Amino acid sequence: MNPMAVPSIKILTRADGGRKVLLSGRWTLNMLAPKIDNLRQALAEQAVAGEVTWNCLDIEALDSTGAILLWRAWQRRLPGLLLARPEQLRIFEHLENADHRAPAREVPHSPFEAAIVLGRGALRFWHSLVDFITLVGQLLLDALHLLSHPRDIPWREIAANLFKSGVQAMPVTALVGFLIGIVLSYLSSLQLKQFGADIYIVNILGLGIIRELGPVLGAVLVAGRSGSAMTAQLGVMR
């Protein structure tokens, strides 16, 4: 660490007997963190010492952490005697504007607030119910139309989606099932060998993979692979 970059405070005496506080180094978060408590205490002691000239010209870098540290030591107002560069003054001005900003006025509570909340909930429920009934009704109308007009059923698109979602996902499903079967067989053999039951590994894999894990893996892979493919296809449509 560069010793010149360490934030430091130097106290000098003016010709009129007042004090001059020289601030130097990099007043940033990473440089202030190791000694922030000591700096906060030193700044507080100098801030209450009457007429003090604050010289910030030797500060190499000043971020929001250093500016807030100084701002709080100055009792949230700019000191009367301050020497600082324009970019430093802009930071302090932003802090001053933020402190003096008028707080947002609270919305007065209405005596009918409970009735208003209940009414809004009832309206949302009513709109949701109407949308649900509309959806179910439209599905029934479309189903009746397709039953009465079988030629309008998009058989080709349905077959294409089944092929893309099911048939093309079979190699990935088989590969994942094969790899999981290897892992289960290896782990099961180590445990069953202690009891002399390693001959039942095939039965365990048959029940575990085919009956239990198979449908779950198939559903997850189809939902992940085919669902993302459909989403991408919809995204590029024009």
mmCIF file of C-alpha atoms in Angstrom:
data_model
loop_
_atom_site.group_PDB
_atom_site.id
_atom_site.type_symbol
_atom_site.label_atom_id
_atom_site.label_comp_id
_atom_site.label_asym_id
_atom_site.label_seq_id
_atom_site.Cartn_x
_atom_site.Cartn_y
_atom_site.Cartn_z
ATOM 1 C CA MET A 1 0.000 0.000 0.000
ATOM 2 C CA ASN A 2 1.288 3.415 -0.944
ATOM 3 C CA PRO A 3 1.831 5.367 2.322
ATOM 4 C CA MET A 4 1.004 8.593 0.504
ATOM 5 C CA ALA A 5 -2.440 7.255 -0.344
ATOM 6 C CA VAL A 6 -3.418 6.494 3.265
ATOM 7 C CA PRO A 7 -6.030 9.014 4.475
ATOM 8 C CA SER A 8 -4.562 11.236 7.148
ATOM 9 C CA ILE A 9 -5.396 14.307 9.192
ATOM 10 C CA LYS A 10 -2.828 16.963 10.064
ATOM 11 C CA ILE A 11 -3.531 19.797 12.479
ATOM 12 C CA LEU A 12 -1.792 23.172 12.056
ATOM 13 C CA THR A 13 -2.141 26.462 13.896
ATOM 14 C CA ARG A 14 -3.087 29.591 11.970
ATOM 15 C CA ALA A 15 -1.501 32.977 12.536
ATOM 16 C CA ASP A 16 -4.643 34.191 14.315
ATOM 17 C CA GLY A 17 -4.561 31.258 16.711
ATOM 18 C CA GLY A 18 -7.175 29.193 14.928
ATOM 19 C CA ARG A 19 -6.730 25.708 13.638
ATOM 20 C CA LYS A 20 -6.189 24.432 10.145
ATOM 21 C CA VAL A 21 -7.056 20.817 9.357
ATOM 22 C CA LEU A 22 -5.163 19.389 6.380
ATOM 23 C CA LEU A 23 -6.726 16.300 4.837
ATOM 24 C CA SER A 24 -4.620 14.181 2.499
ATOM 25 C CA GLY A 25 -4.521 10.739 0.912
ATOM 26 C CA ARG A 26 -7.259 8.760 -0.804
ATOM 27 C CA TRP A 27 -10.555 9.073 1.079
ATOM 28 C CA THR A 28 -12.184 6.046 -0.531
ATOM 29 C CA LEU A 29 -13.930 3.010 0.880
ATOM 30 C CA ASN A 30 -11.047 0.551 0.601
ATOM 31 C CA MET A 31 -8.569 3.006 2.133
ATOM 32 C CA LEU A 32 -10.891 4.235 4.896
ATOM 33 C CA ALA A 33 -12.102 0.825 6.079
ATOM 34 C CA PRO A 34 -9.026 -0.143 8.197
ATOM 35 C CA LYS A 35 -9.014 3.096 10.243
ATOM 36 C CA ILE A 36 -12.457 4.590 9.800
ATOM 37 C CA ASP A 37 -13.211 4.640 13.552
ATOM 38 C CA ASN A 38 -10.071 6.611 14.369
ATOM 39 C CA LEU A 39 -10.704 9.059 11.554
ATOM 40 C CA ARG A 40 -14.320 9.548 12.617
ATOM 41 C CA GLN A 41 -13.244 10.343 16.173
ATOM 42 C CA ALA A 42 -10.499 12.721 15.040
ATOM 43 C CA LEU A 43 -12.850 14.567 12.701
ATOM 44 C CA ALA A 44 -15.481 14.895 15.429
ATOM 45 C CA GLU A 45 -12.922 16.400 17.811
ATOM 46 C CA GLN A 46 -11.842 19.025 15.291
ATOM 47 C CA ALA A 47 -15.389 19.853 14.183
ATOM 48 C CA VAL A 48 -16.297 21.143 17.655
ATOM 49 C CA ALA A 49 -13.106 23.175 18.086
ATOM 50 C CA GLY A 50 -14.565 26.503 16.995
ATOM 51 C CA GLU A 51 -13.204 28.318 13.942
ATOM 52 C CA VAL A 52 -11.428 25.664 11.885
ATOM 53 C CA THR A 53 -10.167 25.872 8.327
ATOM 54 C CA TRP A 54 -10.701 22.618 6.458
ATOM 55 C CA ASN A 55 -8.237 22.080 3.621
ATOM 56 C CA CYS A 56 -9.248 19.269 1.243
ATOM 57 C CA LEU A 57 -6.972 20.246 -1.642
ATOM 58 C CA ASP A 58 -4.501 17.451 -0.912
ATOM 59 C CA ILE A 59 -7.133 14.711 -1.071
ATOM 60 C CA GLU A 60 -6.196 12.555 -4.062
ATOM 61 C CA ALA A 61 -9.549 10.779 -4.407
ATOM 62 C CA LEU A 62 -12.890 11.261 -2.689
ATOM 63 C CA ASP A 63 -15.816 8.875 -3.065
ATOM 64 C CA SER A 64 -19.214 8.809 -1.403
ATOM 65 C CA THR A 65 -17.875 7.035 1.702
ATOM 66 C CA GLY A 66 -15.256 9.689 2.385
ATOM 67 C CA ALA A 67 -17.666 12.510 1.585
ATOM 68 C CA ILE A 68 -20.320 11.142 3.968
ATOM 69 C CA LEU A 69 -17.688 10.715 6.681
ATOM 70 C CA LEU A 70 -16.716 14.375 6.392
ATOM 71 C CA TRP A 71 -20.298 15.524 5.978
ATOM 72 C CA ARG A 72 -21.374 13.860 9.223
ATOM 73 C CA ALA A 73 -18.360 15.279 11.054
ATOM 74 C CA TRP A 74 -19.393 18.752 9.858
ATOM 75 C CA GLN A 75 -22.866 18.273 11.383
ATOM 76 C CA ARG A 76 -24.423 17.932 7.919
ATOM 77 C CA ARG A 77 -23.521 21.432 6.714
ATOM 78 C CA LEU A 78 -20.588 22.948 4.899
ATOM 79 C CA PRO A 79 -18.072 24.640 7.209
ATOM 80 C CA GLY A 80 -17.547 28.359 6.908
ATOM 81 C CA LEU A 81 -13.845 27.984 6.029
ATOM 82 C CA LEU A 82 -13.462 25.240 3.437
ATOM 83 C CA LEU A 83 -10.788 24.845 0.772
ATOM 84 C CA ALA A 84 -11.788 22.231 -1.792
ATOM 85 C CA ARG A 85 -11.609 21.528 -5.488
ATOM 86 C CA PRO A 86 -14.706 22.030 -7.674
ATOM 87 C CA GLU A 87 -15.353 18.290 -8.084
ATOM 88 C CA GLN A 88 -15.217 17.876 -4.305
ATOM 89 C CA LEU A 89 -17.620 20.756 -3.782
ATOM 90 C CA ARG A 90 -20.073 19.154 -6.197
ATOM 91 C CA ILE A 91 -20.110 15.977 -4.087
ATOM 92 C CA PHE A 92 -20.787 17.967 -0.928
ATOM 93 C CA GLU A 93 -23.510 19.950 -2.697
ATOM 94 C CA HIS A 94 -25.238 16.704 -3.686
ATOM 95 C CA LEU A 95 -25.164 15.601 -0.057
ATOM 96 C CA GLU A 96 -26.545 18.950 1.062
ATOM 97 C CA ASN A 97 -29.383 18.789 -1.453
ATOM 98 C CA ALA A 98 -30.216 15.248 -0.381
ATOM 99 C CA ASP A 99 -30.348 16.257 3.285
ATOM 100 C CA HIS A 100 -32.505 19.316 2.675
ATOM 101 C CA ARG A 101 -34.887 17.599 0.311
ATOM 102 C CA ALA A 102 -38.440 17.826 1.566
ATOM 103 C CA PRO A 103 -39.697 14.503 2.876
ATOM 104 C CA ALA A 104 -42.565 12.887 1.074
ATOM 105 C CA ARG A 105 -45.902 13.716 2.602
ATOM 106 C CA GLU A 106 -47.732 10.815 4.097
ATOM 107 C CA VAL A 107 -51.017 9.882 2.518
ATOM 108 C CA PRO A 108 -53.757 10.422 5.084
ATOM 109 C CA HIS A 109 -55.550 7.274 6.150
ATOM 110 C CA SER A 110 -59.171 7.107 5.169
ATOM 111 C CA PRO A 111 -61.744 5.862 7.690
ATOM 112 C CA PHE A 112 -63.091 3.662 4.890
ATOM 113 C CA GLU A 113 -59.702 2.087 4.130
ATOM 114 C CA ALA A 114 -60.868 -1.418 5.087
ATOM 115 C CA ALA A 115 -63.898 -1.117 2.804
ATOM 116 C CA ILE A 116 -61.696 0.187 -0.013
ATOM 117 C CA VAL A 117 -59.273 -2.731 0.310
ATOM 118 C CA LEU A 118 -62.151 -5.203 0.432
ATOM 119 C CA GLY A 119 -63.770 -3.619 -2.616
ATOM 120 C CA ARG A 120 -60.549 -3.719 -4.619
ATOM 121 C CA GLY A 121 -60.084 -7.390 -3.742
ATOM 122 C CA ALA A 122 -63.661 -8.150 -4.766
ATOM 123 C CA LEU A 123 -63.195 -6.345 -8.093
ATOM 124 C CA ARG A 124 -59.959 -8.232 -8.811
ATOM 125 C CA PHE A 125 -61.681 -11.526 -7.997
ATOM 126 C CA TRP A 126 -64.592 -10.634 -10.257
ATOM 127 C CA HIS A 127 -62.297 -9.761 -13.168
ATOM 128 C CA SER A 128 -60.331 -12.976 -12.692
ATOM 129 C CA LEU A 129 -63.558 -14.998 -12.586
ATOM 130 C CA VAL A 130 -64.836 -13.358 -15.770
ATOM 131 C CA ASP A 131 -61.534 -14.040 -17.561
ATOM 132 C CA PHE A 132 -61.576 -17.679 -16.406
ATOM 133 C CA ILE A 133 -65.152 -18.194 -17.603
ATOM 134 C CA THR A 134 -64.252 -16.555 -20.929
ATOM 135 C CA LEU A 135 -61.253 -18.865 -21.339
ATOM 136 C CA VAL A 136 -63.237 -22.021 -20.546
ATOM 137 C CA GLY A 137 -66.077 -20.943 -22.792
ATOM 138 C CA GLN A 138 -63.742 -20.212 -25.695
ATOM 139 C CA LEU A 139 -62.077 -23.611 -25.255
ATOM 140 C CA LEU A 140 -65.455 -25.362 -25.321
ATOM 141 C CA LEU A 141 -66.529 -23.440 -28.426
ATOM 142 C CA ASP A 142 -63.271 -24.267 -30.194
ATOM 143 C CA ALA A 143 -63.556 -27.936 -29.206
ATOM 144 C CA LEU A 144 -67.131 -28.135 -30.500
ATOM 145 C CA HIS A 145 -66.060 -26.459 -33.727
ATOM 146 C CA LEU A 146 -63.226 -28.926 -34.264
ATOM 147 C CA LEU A 147 -65.482 -31.900 -33.493
ATOM 148 C CA SER A 148 -68.009 -30.710 -36.049
ATOM 149 C CA HIS A 149 -65.298 -29.789 -38.600
ATOM 150 C CA PRO A 150 -62.485 -32.388 -38.316
ATOM 151 C CA ARG A 151 -60.740 -30.959 -41.352
ATOM 152 C CA ASP A 152 -59.863 -27.810 -39.390
ATOM 153 C CA ILE A 153 -57.786 -29.779 -36.884
ATOM 154 C CA PRO A 154 -54.067 -29.010 -37.573
ATOM 155 C CA TRP A 155 -52.925 -32.637 -37.655
ATOM 156 C CA ARG A 156 -49.660 -31.804 -39.394
ATOM 157 C CA GLU A 157 -48.633 -29.207 -36.803
ATOM 158 C CA ILE A 158 -49.599 -31.517 -33.936
ATOM 159 C CA ALA A 159 -47.517 -34.342 -35.410
ATOM 160 C CA ALA A 160 -44.563 -31.995 -35.944
ATOM 161 C CA ASN A 161 -44.686 -30.787 -32.338
ATOM 162 C CA LEU A 162 -44.921 -34.344 -31.028
ATOM 163 C CA PHE A 163 -41.904 -35.294 -33.122
ATOM 164 C CA LYS A 164 -39.862 -32.302 -31.970
ATOM 165 C CA SER A 165 -40.874 -32.557 -28.322
ATOM 166 C CA GLY A 166 -40.863 -36.344 -27.920
ATOM 167 C CA VAL A 167 -38.867 -38.205 -30.522
ATOM 168 C CA GLN A 168 -35.984 -35.760 -30.777
ATOM 169 C CA ALA A 169 -35.711 -35.619 -26.971
ATOM 170 C CA MET A 170 -35.301 -39.388 -26.627
ATOM 171 C CA PRO A 171 -31.490 -39.493 -27.213
ATOM 172 C CA VAL A 172 -30.846 -36.907 -24.508
ATOM 173 C CA THR A 173 -33.234 -38.672 -22.123
ATOM 174 C CA ALA A 174 -31.607 -42.027 -22.779
ATOM 175 C CA LEU A 175 -28.118 -40.597 -22.254
ATOM 176 C CA VAL A 176 -29.055 -38.959 -18.945
ATOM 177 C CA GLY A 177 -30.822 -42.126 -17.773
ATOM 178 C CA PHE A 178 -27.785 -44.197 -18.710
ATOM 179 C CA LEU A 179 -25.408 -41.928 -16.781
ATOM 180 C CA ILE A 180 -27.652 -41.833 -13.719
ATOM 181 C CA GLY A 181 -27.953 -45.625 -13.878
ATOM 182 C CA ILE A 182 -24.166 -45.949 -13.817
ATOM 183 C CA VAL A 183 -23.924 -43.690 -10.774
ATOM 184 C CA LEU A 184 -26.700 -45.540 -8.932
ATOM 185 C CA SER A 185 -25.241 -48.938 -9.748
ATOM 186 C CA TYR A 186 -21.812 -47.899 -8.489
ATOM 187 C CA LEU A 187 -23.132 -46.405 -5.261
ATOM 188 C CA SER A 188 -25.550 -49.289 -4.641
ATOM 189 C CA SER A 189 -22.909 -51.934 -5.210
ATOM 190 C CA LEU A 190 -20.671 -50.452 -2.533
ATOM 191 C CA GLN A 191 -23.451 -50.593 0.047
ATOM 192 C CA LEU A 192 -25.105 -53.884 -0.947
ATOM 193 C CA LYS A 193 -21.790 -55.682 -1.112
ATOM 194 C CA GLN A 194 -21.511 -55.367 2.674
ATOM 195 C CA PHE A 195 -24.686 -57.473 3.057
ATOM 196 C CA GLY A 196 -24.080 -59.858 0.168
ATOM 197 C CA ALA A 197 -27.011 -58.415 -1.748
ATOM 198 C CA ASP A 198 -25.133 -57.062 -4.743
ATOM 199 C CA ILE A 199 -27.005 -59.493 -7.015
ATOM 200 C CA TYR A 200 -30.084 -57.306 -6.619
ATOM 201 C CA ILE A 201 -28.509 -54.271 -8.261
ATOM 202 C CA VAL A 202 -30.223 -55.001 -11.569
ATOM 203 C CA ASN A 203 -33.621 -55.241 -9.898
ATOM 204 C CA ILE A 204 -33.032 -51.996 -8.011
ATOM 205 C CA LEU A 205 -32.002 -50.181 -11.172
ATOM 206 C CA GLY A 206 -34.966 -51.575 -13.076
ATOM 207 C CA LEU A 207 -37.408 -50.341 -10.449
ATOM 208 C CA GLY A 208 -35.601 -47.070 -9.733
ATOM 209 C CA ILE A 209 -34.777 -45.921 -13.251
ATOM 210 C CA ILE A 210 -37.624 -47.315 -15.335
ATOM 211 C CA ARG A 211 -40.517 -46.921 -12.906
ATOM 212 C CA GLU A 212 -39.518 -44.014 -10.661
ATOM 213 C CA LEU A 213 -36.796 -41.790 -12.123
ATOM 214 C CA GLY A 214 -37.586 -42.414 -15.771
ATOM 215 C CA PRO A 215 -40.861 -40.448 -15.934
ATOM 216 C CA VAL A 216 -39.425 -37.653 -13.811
ATOM 217 C CA LEU A 217 -36.284 -37.346 -15.948
ATOM 218 C CA GLY A 218 -38.325 -37.495 -19.120
ATOM 219 C CA ALA A 219 -40.681 -34.760 -17.930
ATOM 220 C CA VAL A 220 -37.863 -32.491 -16.755
ATOM 221 C CA LEU A 221 -35.831 -32.914 -19.937
ATOM 222 C CA VAL A 222 -38.819 -32.464 -22.220
ATOM 223 C CA ALA A 223 -39.912 -29.367 -20.293
ATOM 224 C CA GLY A 224 -36.391 -27.911 -20.349
ATOM 225 C CA ARG A 225 -35.319 -28.841 -23.850
ATOM 226 C CA SER A 226 -38.571 -28.742 -25.800
ATOM 227 C CA GLY A 227 -40.025 -25.851 -23.799
ATOM 228 C CA SER A 228 -36.990 -23.676 -24.416
ATOM 229 C CA ALA A 229 -37.020 -24.651 -28.099
ATOM 230 C CA MET A 230 -40.671 -23.619 -28.416
ATOM 231 C CA THR A 231 -39.963 -20.353 -26.619
ATOM 232 C CA ALA A 232 -37.075 -19.600 -28.979
ATOM 233 C CA GLN A 233 -39.268 -20.459 -31.965
ATOM 234 C CA LEU A 234 -41.980 -18.094 -30.776
ATOM 235 C CA GLY A 235 -39.391 -15.389 -30.116
ATOM 236 C CA VAL A 236 -38.164 -15.321 -33.737
ATOM 237 C CA MET A 237 -41.613 -15.402 -35.303
ATOM 238 C CA ARG A 238 -42.764 -12.415 -37.326
#
